[in-house]
C-alpha cells in the first residue's frame, strides 16, 4: 500500500509541476481550537472552541472531496479532540492510499498523546508523522510555551516511542523560530542529545513564526532587528547539517525551505510562486476554508456548501483567491504547510529556485 500511496503523491506532484493540478492534494485541518499551552507567539488558546466538525460531517465532506495524498491534523492541540481516533479512521477509510498523515503536538499531556498515537497506529496508516513542538532548551521552552514541565513531558513521549519503534511512524522535533528563541537552536539540540544520544539534525524541523488569522497573534513582536542575525545563523546551521542526508527526500525539501527562508526574511516576499489552493488548502475546526493558514481570505464554510468541497473550490471566492495569489496579492509567507507543496510543485522548474 505504501508503494501505491507514493505513486499517488508522485502523480499529484507531477501534475502540479505541469500546471495541471486543479484541486489541492494536501489538506491542513485545525481539528480544534482547544489548547493546553499558553504560548507567547500564539493566541489560539484564547479562541472559544465553537462548533467543531463532527466525524459524521467529516465523512460527508470527504465523500465530496477529490483525492488527497497528504493531511495535516493540527490545532490547538489536536489530541484534545476526544474523537480524534474516530476522525482519523474516517480519513483513512476514505483515502486508503493516503501517503502521509501528520499531527503536531505540544506534549503537555503525554499520557493522552501516547494513547492517541497508539490508537491511530492501530488503523495502520501508511505513514504517520508526529512533530513534537520544542522551542528551546528546557527552561526557555517551558517559558515560551507557558507550561511548567512541558520539556519533560515532550521527552516522555519521545522516550516511549523510542522504546517501541514502528516502521510507519516518524518523529521530529519542531522548532519555531522567533525573537523569543533566536540563537537557541544549538542549545536545544544539545539538551535533547543529552537525553537521547541518537537524536541529531535529521530529527529536527524549523519553521518561521508568522502573524496570522489562524494563530490569532496580530501585534505580537515575533521578529526584531536584534534577533534577525541569530535567526539566520540557526537557519544556516541546520541547512548545512542536512547536506549530509544526500538520499533523504525530506532533508532535500528541508534544505530548500531553509535556504529560501533567508530570502523571505530579507524581502518578506514568498520566494517561489505560491501554490496555495492549487496544491494545498487550510480548514478551521468549524469548516471554514482558506487558501492557507496565513491569508485571512475566507472561501466559504463547508456546511454552507452542503459539505461539497468540490463546489466550494469551484466557487467565486476560490476563483478570486487563485487569481490574486497568481498576481502576488496575498500577504506572502513561508510556512512549511504551504511552502513544501510549493517547492514540490517547482521540482521540474529548477530556475525558480534562483529567482
Short mmCIF file of C-alpha atoms in Angstrom, two decimals, residues 83-219:
data_model
loop_
_atom_site.label_atom_id
_atom_site.label_comp_id
_atom_site.label_asym_id
_atom_site.label_seq_id
_atom_site.Cartn_x
_atom_site.Cartn_y
_atom_site.Cartn_z
CA UNK A 83 -12.92 11.70 18.96
CA UNK A 84 -9.54 12.13 17.22
CA UNK A 85 -9.17 8.39 16.51
CA UNK A 86 -12.68 8.39 15.02
CA UNK A 87 -11.71 11.29 12.74
CA UNK A 88 -8.54 9.55 11.54
CA UNK A 89 -10.49 6.33 10.95
CA UNK A 90 -12.91 8.24 8.68
CA UNK A 91 -9.98 9.79 6.81
CA UNK A 92 -8.10 6.53 6.31
CA UNK A 93 -11.23 4.67 5.23
CA UNK A 94 -11.99 7.33 2.60
CA UNK A 95 -8.35 7.60 1.45
CA UNK A 96 -6.70 4.19 1.99
CA UNK A 97 -3.85 5.31 -0.29
CA UNK A 98 -3.19 8.44 1.77
CA UNK A 99 0.57 8.82 1.67
CA UNK A 100 1.12 11.00 4.71
CA UNK A 101 -0.83 11.74 7.88
CA UNK A 102 0.84 14.33 10.10
CA UNK A 103 -0.01 15.68 13.56
CA UNK A 104 1.93 18.18 15.66
CA UNK A 105 1.58 18.12 19.45
CA UNK A 106 2.66 20.33 22.32
CA UNK A 107 3.05 17.23 24.51
CA UNK A 108 1.56 18.92 27.58
CA UNK A 109 -0.40 15.76 28.44
CA UNK A 110 1.96 12.92 27.49
CA UNK A 111 -0.34 10.06 28.50
CA UNK A 112 -3.14 11.47 26.34
CA UNK A 113 -0.81 11.92 23.37
CA UNK A 114 0.71 8.44 23.69
CA UNK A 115 -2.75 6.83 23.83
CA UNK A 116 -3.86 8.91 20.86
CA UNK A 117 -0.87 7.93 18.73
CA UNK A 118 -1.27 4.26 19.62
CA UNK A 119 -4.96 4.41 18.63
CA UNK A 120 -4.09 5.89 15.23
CA UNK A 121 -1.37 3.29 14.66
CA UNK A 122 -3.97 0.53 15.13
CA UNK A 123 -5.63 1.91 11.98
CA UNK A 124 -2.44 1.14 10.01
CA UNK A 125 -1.74 4.44 8.24
CA UNK A 126 0.88 4.23 5.50
CA UNK A 127 2.98 6.92 7.14
CA UNK A 128 2.26 8.72 10.40
CA UNK A 129 4.50 11.64 11.31
CA UNK A 130 4.36 13.27 14.73
CA UNK A 131 6.04 16.62 15.31
CA UNK A 132 6.91 17.31 18.94
CA UNK A 133 6.97 21.07 19.44
CA UNK A 134 10.19 22.15 21.13
CA UNK A 135 11.12 25.82 21.10
CA UNK A 136 14.30 25.95 23.15
CA UNK A 137 16.30 24.29 25.94
CA UNK A 138 14.23 23.20 28.98
CA UNK A 139 13.67 26.44 30.89
CA UNK A 140 13.29 28.62 27.79
CA UNK A 141 10.93 26.15 26.15
CA UNK A 142 8.67 25.98 29.21
CA UNK A 143 8.64 29.79 29.44
CA UNK A 144 7.77 30.25 25.74
CA UNK A 145 5.06 27.62 25.94
CA UNK A 146 3.64 28.85 29.23
CA UNK A 147 3.51 25.30 30.61
CA UNK A 148 5.72 24.25 33.52
CA UNK A 149 7.40 20.88 32.95
CA UNK A 150 6.49 20.81 29.27
CA UNK A 151 10.04 19.92 28.18
CA UNK A 152 9.94 16.89 30.49
CA UNK A 153 6.57 15.85 29.06
CA UNK A 154 7.81 16.06 25.46
CA UNK A 155 10.80 13.90 26.38
CA UNK A 156 8.44 11.32 27.94
CA UNK A 157 6.56 10.95 24.65
CA UNK A 158 9.76 10.56 22.67
CA UNK A 159 11.13 8.08 25.21
CA UNK A 160 8.01 5.89 24.95
CA UNK A 161 8.13 5.56 21.18
CA UNK A 162 11.92 5.30 21.02
CA UNK A 163 11.46 2.15 23.10
CA UNK A 164 8.62 0.95 20.80
CA UNK A 165 9.58 1.95 17.22
CA UNK A 166 7.17 1.29 14.34
CA UNK A 167 8.09 1.16 10.64
CA UNK A 168 5.27 3.55 9.68
CA UNK A 169 5.88 6.07 12.48
CA UNK A 170 8.27 9.03 12.33
CA UNK A 171 9.07 11.65 14.96
CA UNK A 172 10.54 15.11 14.52
CA UNK A 173 11.19 17.98 16.87
CA UNK A 174 9.57 21.15 15.53
CA UNK A 175 11.38 24.38 16.39
CA UNK A 176 9.50 27.62 15.56
CA UNK A 177 12.00 30.45 15.13
CA UNK A 178 11.05 33.80 16.66
CA UNK A 179 12.53 36.62 18.72
CA UNK A 180 11.72 34.52 21.80
CA UNK A 181 14.26 31.80 20.96
CA UNK A 182 16.59 33.24 18.27
CA UNK A 183 20.06 31.75 18.56
CA UNK A 184 18.97 28.94 20.89
CA UNK A 185 18.67 26.07 18.42
CA UNK A 186 22.11 24.61 19.21
CA UNK A 187 21.42 24.65 22.94
CA UNK A 188 18.05 22.95 22.42
CA UNK A 189 19.62 20.26 20.24
CA UNK A 190 22.36 19.63 22.79
CA UNK A 191 19.80 19.28 25.58
CA UNK A 192 17.85 16.67 23.59
CA UNK A 193 21.05 14.82 22.68
CA UNK A 194 21.94 14.52 26.35
CA UNK A 195 18.70 12.60 26.90
CA UNK A 196 18.75 10.78 23.54
CA UNK A 197 22.27 10.45 22.06
CA UNK A 198 20.86 9.10 18.79
CA UNK A 199 18.94 12.29 18.01
CA UNK A 200 20.74 14.68 15.65
CA UNK A 201 19.99 17.22 12.90
CA UNK A 202 17.97 14.59 10.98
CA UNK A 203 15.25 14.73 13.61
CA UNK A 204 14.67 18.49 13.59
CA UNK A 205 12.42 20.75 11.51
CA UNK A 206 12.48 24.54 11.60
CA UNK A 207 9.60 26.91 10.97
CA UNK A 208 9.48 30.70 10.88
CA UNK A 209 6.95 32.29 13.22
CA UNK A 210 4.28 34.25 11.30
CA UNK A 211 1.40 36.56 12.10
CA UNK A 212 -1.88 35.00 11.04
CA UNK A 213 -5.65 34.91 11.47
CA UNK A 214 -5.05 31.27 12.40
CA UNK A 215 -2.58 31.98 15.20
CA UNK A 216 -4.60 35.00 16.38
CA UNK A 217 -1.31 36.74 17.12
CA UNK A 218 -1.52 40.11 15.39
CA UNK A 219 0.51 42.59 17.41
#
